[in-house]
Amino acid sequence: LKDETCAAFAGARNKDGWVCAWAHRRRGWGADLVVQRPTSRQEVLVARADSVGWPVFSPDGAELLVVVDNVLKLCDCEKGETETLYAPPDGEKLKGAPRWSDGAVFFVVAAKGGRETLKQLHRAGEYVPEAFAEDVFVASAGGSIGSFDKAPDEPFRVAVTHRLADAMVAEVLVVDLLTRKATCMARDARVEYAAP
């Protein structure tokens, strides 16, 4: 047991009850993404990965998002199936945990050279024949994106904490998803540590 750890635990309620997911790491083996459904035993959805990030459940608890070996994966908790949603091109790295919002997925990509971008992934469906990702906000040169969240009652706005390149000041921005215009709501030396 001293060579095993469990981390990045998350839980949600779905139509059958509670469903939980976590990263199970074993020395010499790698990391597994494990899901426990209320109606079945534990199931490994991803095995022997180099890294498994924090799982994030959909609002209905039926699916979860997770970054596995720098690839954004979508896992169907009921069927036990996993698919790739986004694989960044060479030189880019996924940063932090993704977020769900009204059927869209938001995540941060750090490009080679340090430029970070908040992206919105549109999943394939009735009106979208093929999934695609588009830029929502690009951090200033030398700056970074600390945290972000979509407004629950404003379908076309997202809040972003943006640390400026001087590393002493951060700002909270509200980005309009239709125009991509960012409006500064606050600027402070401590804002980067608090989620909007």
Short mmCIF file of C-alpha atoms in Angstrom, two decimals:
data_model
loop_
_atom_site.label_atom_id
_atom_site.label_comp_id
_atom_site.label_asym_id
_atom_site.label_seq_id
_atom_site.Cartn_x
_atom_site.Cartn_y
_atom_site.Cartn_z
CA LEU A 1 0.00 0.00 0.00
CA LYS A 2 2.89 2.42 0.54
CA ASP A 3 3.51 2.33 -3.23
CA GLU A 4 -0.11 3.25 -4.05
CA THR A 5 -1.94 6.58 -3.82
CA CYS A 6 -5.37 7.85 -4.72
CA ALA A 7 -5.80 11.47 -5.72
CA ALA A 8 -8.03 13.86 -7.65
CA PHE A 9 -11.28 12.49 -6.19
CA ALA A 10 -14.58 13.82 -7.61
CA GLY A 11 -18.21 12.83 -7.17
CA ALA A 12 -21.61 13.66 -8.64
CA ARG A 13 -25.21 12.47 -8.50
CA ASN A 14 -26.71 10.90 -11.59
CA LYS A 15 -30.09 9.27 -12.17
CA ASP A 16 -29.02 6.12 -10.25
CA GLY A 17 -27.31 7.81 -7.28
CA TRP A 18 -23.74 8.83 -6.53
CA VAL A 19 -20.93 8.22 -9.02
CA CYS A 20 -17.30 8.82 -8.05
CA ALA A 21 -14.01 8.98 -9.94
CA TRP A 22 -10.37 9.24 -8.92
CA ALA A 23 -6.80 8.72 -10.06
CA HIS A 24 -5.18 5.58 -8.63
CA ARG A 25 -1.39 5.63 -8.89
CA ARG A 26 0.94 2.69 -8.35
CA ARG A 27 4.72 2.82 -8.43
CA GLY A 28 6.05 1.12 -11.55
CA TRP A 29 2.56 0.92 -13.08
CA GLY A 30 1.37 4.44 -13.74
CA ALA A 31 -2.03 5.98 -13.08
CA ASP A 32 -5.51 4.56 -13.62
CA LEU A 33 -8.77 6.51 -13.87
CA VAL A 34 -11.23 4.60 -11.70
CA VAL A 35 -15.02 5.09 -11.65
CA GLN A 36 -17.42 3.75 -9.01
CA ARG A 37 -21.07 3.74 -10.06
CA PRO A 38 -23.94 3.13 -7.62
CA THR A 39 -25.06 0.07 -9.59
CA SER A 40 -21.71 -1.65 -10.14
CA ARG A 41 -18.22 -2.29 -8.83
CA GLN A 42 -15.21 -0.09 -9.46
CA GLU A 43 -14.19 0.08 -13.11
CA VAL A 44 -10.92 1.27 -14.64
CA LEU A 45 -11.69 3.57 -17.60
CA VAL A 46 -8.06 4.49 -18.36
CA ALA A 47 -5.15 2.26 -17.39
CA ARG A 48 -1.40 2.79 -17.04
CA ALA A 49 -1.31 6.46 -17.99
CA ASP A 50 1.69 8.63 -17.15
CA SER A 51 -0.63 11.26 -15.67
CA VAL A 52 -4.33 11.54 -14.86
CA GLY A 53 -5.72 14.97 -13.99
CA TRP A 54 -8.70 16.01 -11.92
CA PRO A 55 -11.95 14.43 -13.21
CA VAL A 56 -14.84 16.88 -13.71
CA PHE A 57 -18.39 15.52 -13.98
CA SER A 58 -21.08 16.83 -16.30
CA PRO A 59 -24.00 18.53 -14.49
CA ASP A 60 -26.12 15.36 -14.82
CA GLY A 61 -23.30 13.06 -13.65
CA ALA A 62 -23.51 10.92 -16.80
CA GLU A 63 -20.12 11.92 -18.24
CA LEU A 64 -16.81 13.22 -17.02
CA LEU A 65 -13.90 15.14 -18.47
CA VAL A 66 -10.31 14.42 -17.55
CA VAL A 67 -6.86 15.26 -18.90
CA VAL A 68 -4.89 12.04 -19.46
CA ASP A 69 -1.30 12.31 -20.71
CA ASN A 70 -1.97 15.84 -22.07
CA VAL A 71 -5.13 14.77 -23.96
CA LEU A 72 -8.65 15.89 -22.99
CA LYS A 73 -10.82 12.78 -22.64
CA LEU A 74 -14.57 12.36 -22.34
CA CYS A 75 -15.74 9.35 -20.36
CA ASP A 76 -19.27 7.95 -20.45
CA CYS A 77 -19.83 6.86 -16.85
CA GLU A 78 -22.71 4.52 -17.68
CA LYS A 79 -21.20 2.71 -20.67
CA GLY A 80 -17.60 2.85 -19.45
CA GLU A 81 -16.43 4.22 -22.80
CA THR A 82 -13.73 6.87 -23.32
CA GLU A 83 -13.09 9.14 -26.31
CA THR A 84 -10.60 11.88 -27.14
CA LEU A 85 -12.14 15.36 -27.25
CA TYR A 86 -9.01 17.43 -27.80
CA ALA A 87 -5.35 16.58 -28.38
CA PRO A 88 -3.19 19.70 -28.43
CA PRO A 89 -0.67 20.10 -31.25
CA ASP A 90 3.03 19.63 -30.55
CA GLY A 91 4.41 22.34 -28.32
CA GLU A 92 1.13 22.91 -26.44
CA LYS A 93 0.15 21.58 -23.02
CA LEU A 94 -3.23 21.40 -21.31
CA LYS A 95 -3.23 23.28 -17.99
CA GLY A 96 -5.49 22.62 -15.02
CA ALA A 97 -8.93 21.06 -15.04
CA PRO A 98 -11.58 21.62 -17.73
CA ARG A 99 -15.06 23.04 -16.99
CA TRP A 100 -18.54 22.13 -18.25
CA SER A 101 -21.04 24.80 -19.18
CA ASP A 102 -24.32 24.41 -21.05
CA GLY A 103 -23.02 21.61 -23.25
CA ALA A 104 -19.75 23.40 -24.01
CA VAL A 105 -16.37 22.60 -22.50
CA PHE A 106 -13.79 25.20 -21.46
CA PHE A 107 -10.08 24.52 -20.88
CA VAL A 108 -6.69 26.27 -20.85
CA VAL A 109 -3.81 25.49 -23.22
CA ALA A 110 -0.26 26.71 -22.62
CA ALA A 111 1.58 27.16 -25.91
CA LYS A 112 5.28 26.85 -26.52
CA GLY A 113 6.85 30.07 -25.36
CA GLY A 114 4.42 30.41 -22.44
CA ARG A 115 1.38 32.06 -24.07
CA GLU A 116 -1.82 30.68 -22.44
CA THR A 117 -5.21 30.51 -24.13
CA LEU A 118 -8.68 29.78 -22.75
CA LYS A 119 -10.50 27.67 -25.32
CA GLN A 120 -14.12 26.62 -25.77
CA LEU A 121 -14.80 23.21 -27.27
CA HIS A 122 -18.02 22.72 -29.17
CA ARG A 123 -19.00 19.05 -29.22
CA ALA A 124 -20.41 17.36 -32.30
CA GLY A 125 -24.19 17.17 -32.27
CA GLU A 126 -27.34 18.04 -34.17
CA TYR A 127 -26.09 21.48 -35.28
CA VAL A 128 -22.33 20.86 -35.10
CA PRO A 129 -21.22 18.12 -37.52
CA GLU A 130 -17.68 17.92 -36.11
CA ALA A 131 -16.22 19.00 -32.77
CA PHE A 132 -13.99 22.07 -32.84
CA ALA A 133 -12.19 24.33 -30.36
CA GLU A 134 -11.98 28.11 -30.58
CA ASP A 135 -10.04 30.70 -28.62
CA VAL A 136 -12.00 32.66 -26.00
CA PHE A 137 -9.17 34.65 -24.41
CA VAL A 138 -5.40 34.81 -24.96
CA ALA A 139 -3.23 35.91 -22.03
CA SER A 140 -0.83 38.76 -22.53
CA ALA A 141 2.76 37.90 -23.48
CA GLY A 142 4.38 36.61 -20.31
CA GLY A 143 1.04 36.55 -18.48
CA SER A 144 -1.07 33.57 -17.46
CA ILE A 145 -4.64 32.44 -16.85
CA GLY A 146 -5.23 31.61 -13.20
CA SER A 147 -8.82 30.42 -13.11
CA PHE A 148 -12.04 30.82 -15.06
CA ASP A 149 -15.75 30.12 -14.78
CA LYS A 150 -18.86 30.59 -16.89
CA ALA A 151 -21.68 32.72 -15.53
CA PRO A 152 -24.66 30.42 -14.79
CA ASP A 153 -27.30 33.02 -15.67
CA GLU A 154 -25.40 34.76 -18.50
CA PRO A 155 -25.02 32.27 -21.36
CA PHE A 156 -22.48 34.34 -23.28
CA ARG A 157 -20.09 35.52 -20.56
CA VAL A 158 -17.08 33.93 -18.88
CA ALA A 159 -14.95 35.33 -16.05
CA VAL A 160 -11.17 34.91 -16.19
CA THR A 161 -8.41 35.77 -13.73
CA HIS A 162 -5.44 37.01 -15.76
CA ARG A 163 -2.02 37.46 -14.18
CA LEU A 164 -0.11 40.15 -16.00
CA ALA A 165 3.48 39.66 -17.12
CA ASP A 166 4.96 41.63 -14.21
CA ALA A 167 3.74 38.87 -11.83
CA MET A 168 2.61 41.45 -9.28
CA VAL A 169 -0.82 42.33 -10.65
CA ALA A 170 -3.78 40.23 -11.70
CA GLU A 171 -7.13 41.26 -13.12
CA VAL A 172 -10.60 39.76 -13.27
CA LEU A 173 -11.97 39.99 -16.79
CA VAL A 174 -15.44 39.22 -18.11
CA VAL A 175 -15.26 37.99 -21.70
CA ASP A 176 -18.25 38.21 -24.01
CA LEU A 177 -18.37 34.90 -25.90
CA LEU A 178 -20.05 36.46 -28.93
CA THR A 179 -17.68 39.39 -29.50
CA ARG A 180 -14.62 38.06 -27.58
CA LYS A 181 -14.35 41.51 -25.95
CA ALA A 182 -12.80 41.42 -22.46
CA THR A 183 -13.88 43.95 -19.84
CA CYS A 184 -11.74 44.45 -16.73
CA MET A 185 -13.90 44.22 -13.59
CA ALA A 186 -11.14 44.38 -10.97
CA ARG A 187 -7.36 44.71 -10.75
CA ASP A 188 -5.41 43.76 -7.65
CA ALA A 189 -2.22 42.10 -6.46
CA ARG A 190 -4.12 39.19 -4.87
CA VAL A 191 -6.89 38.46 -7.40
CA GLU A 192 -4.95 35.66 -9.10
CA TYR A 193 -5.36 33.41 -6.06
CA ALA A 194 -9.16 33.53 -5.97
CA ALA A 195 -11.49 31.89 -8.45
CA PRO A 196 -14.03 34.25 -10.03
#
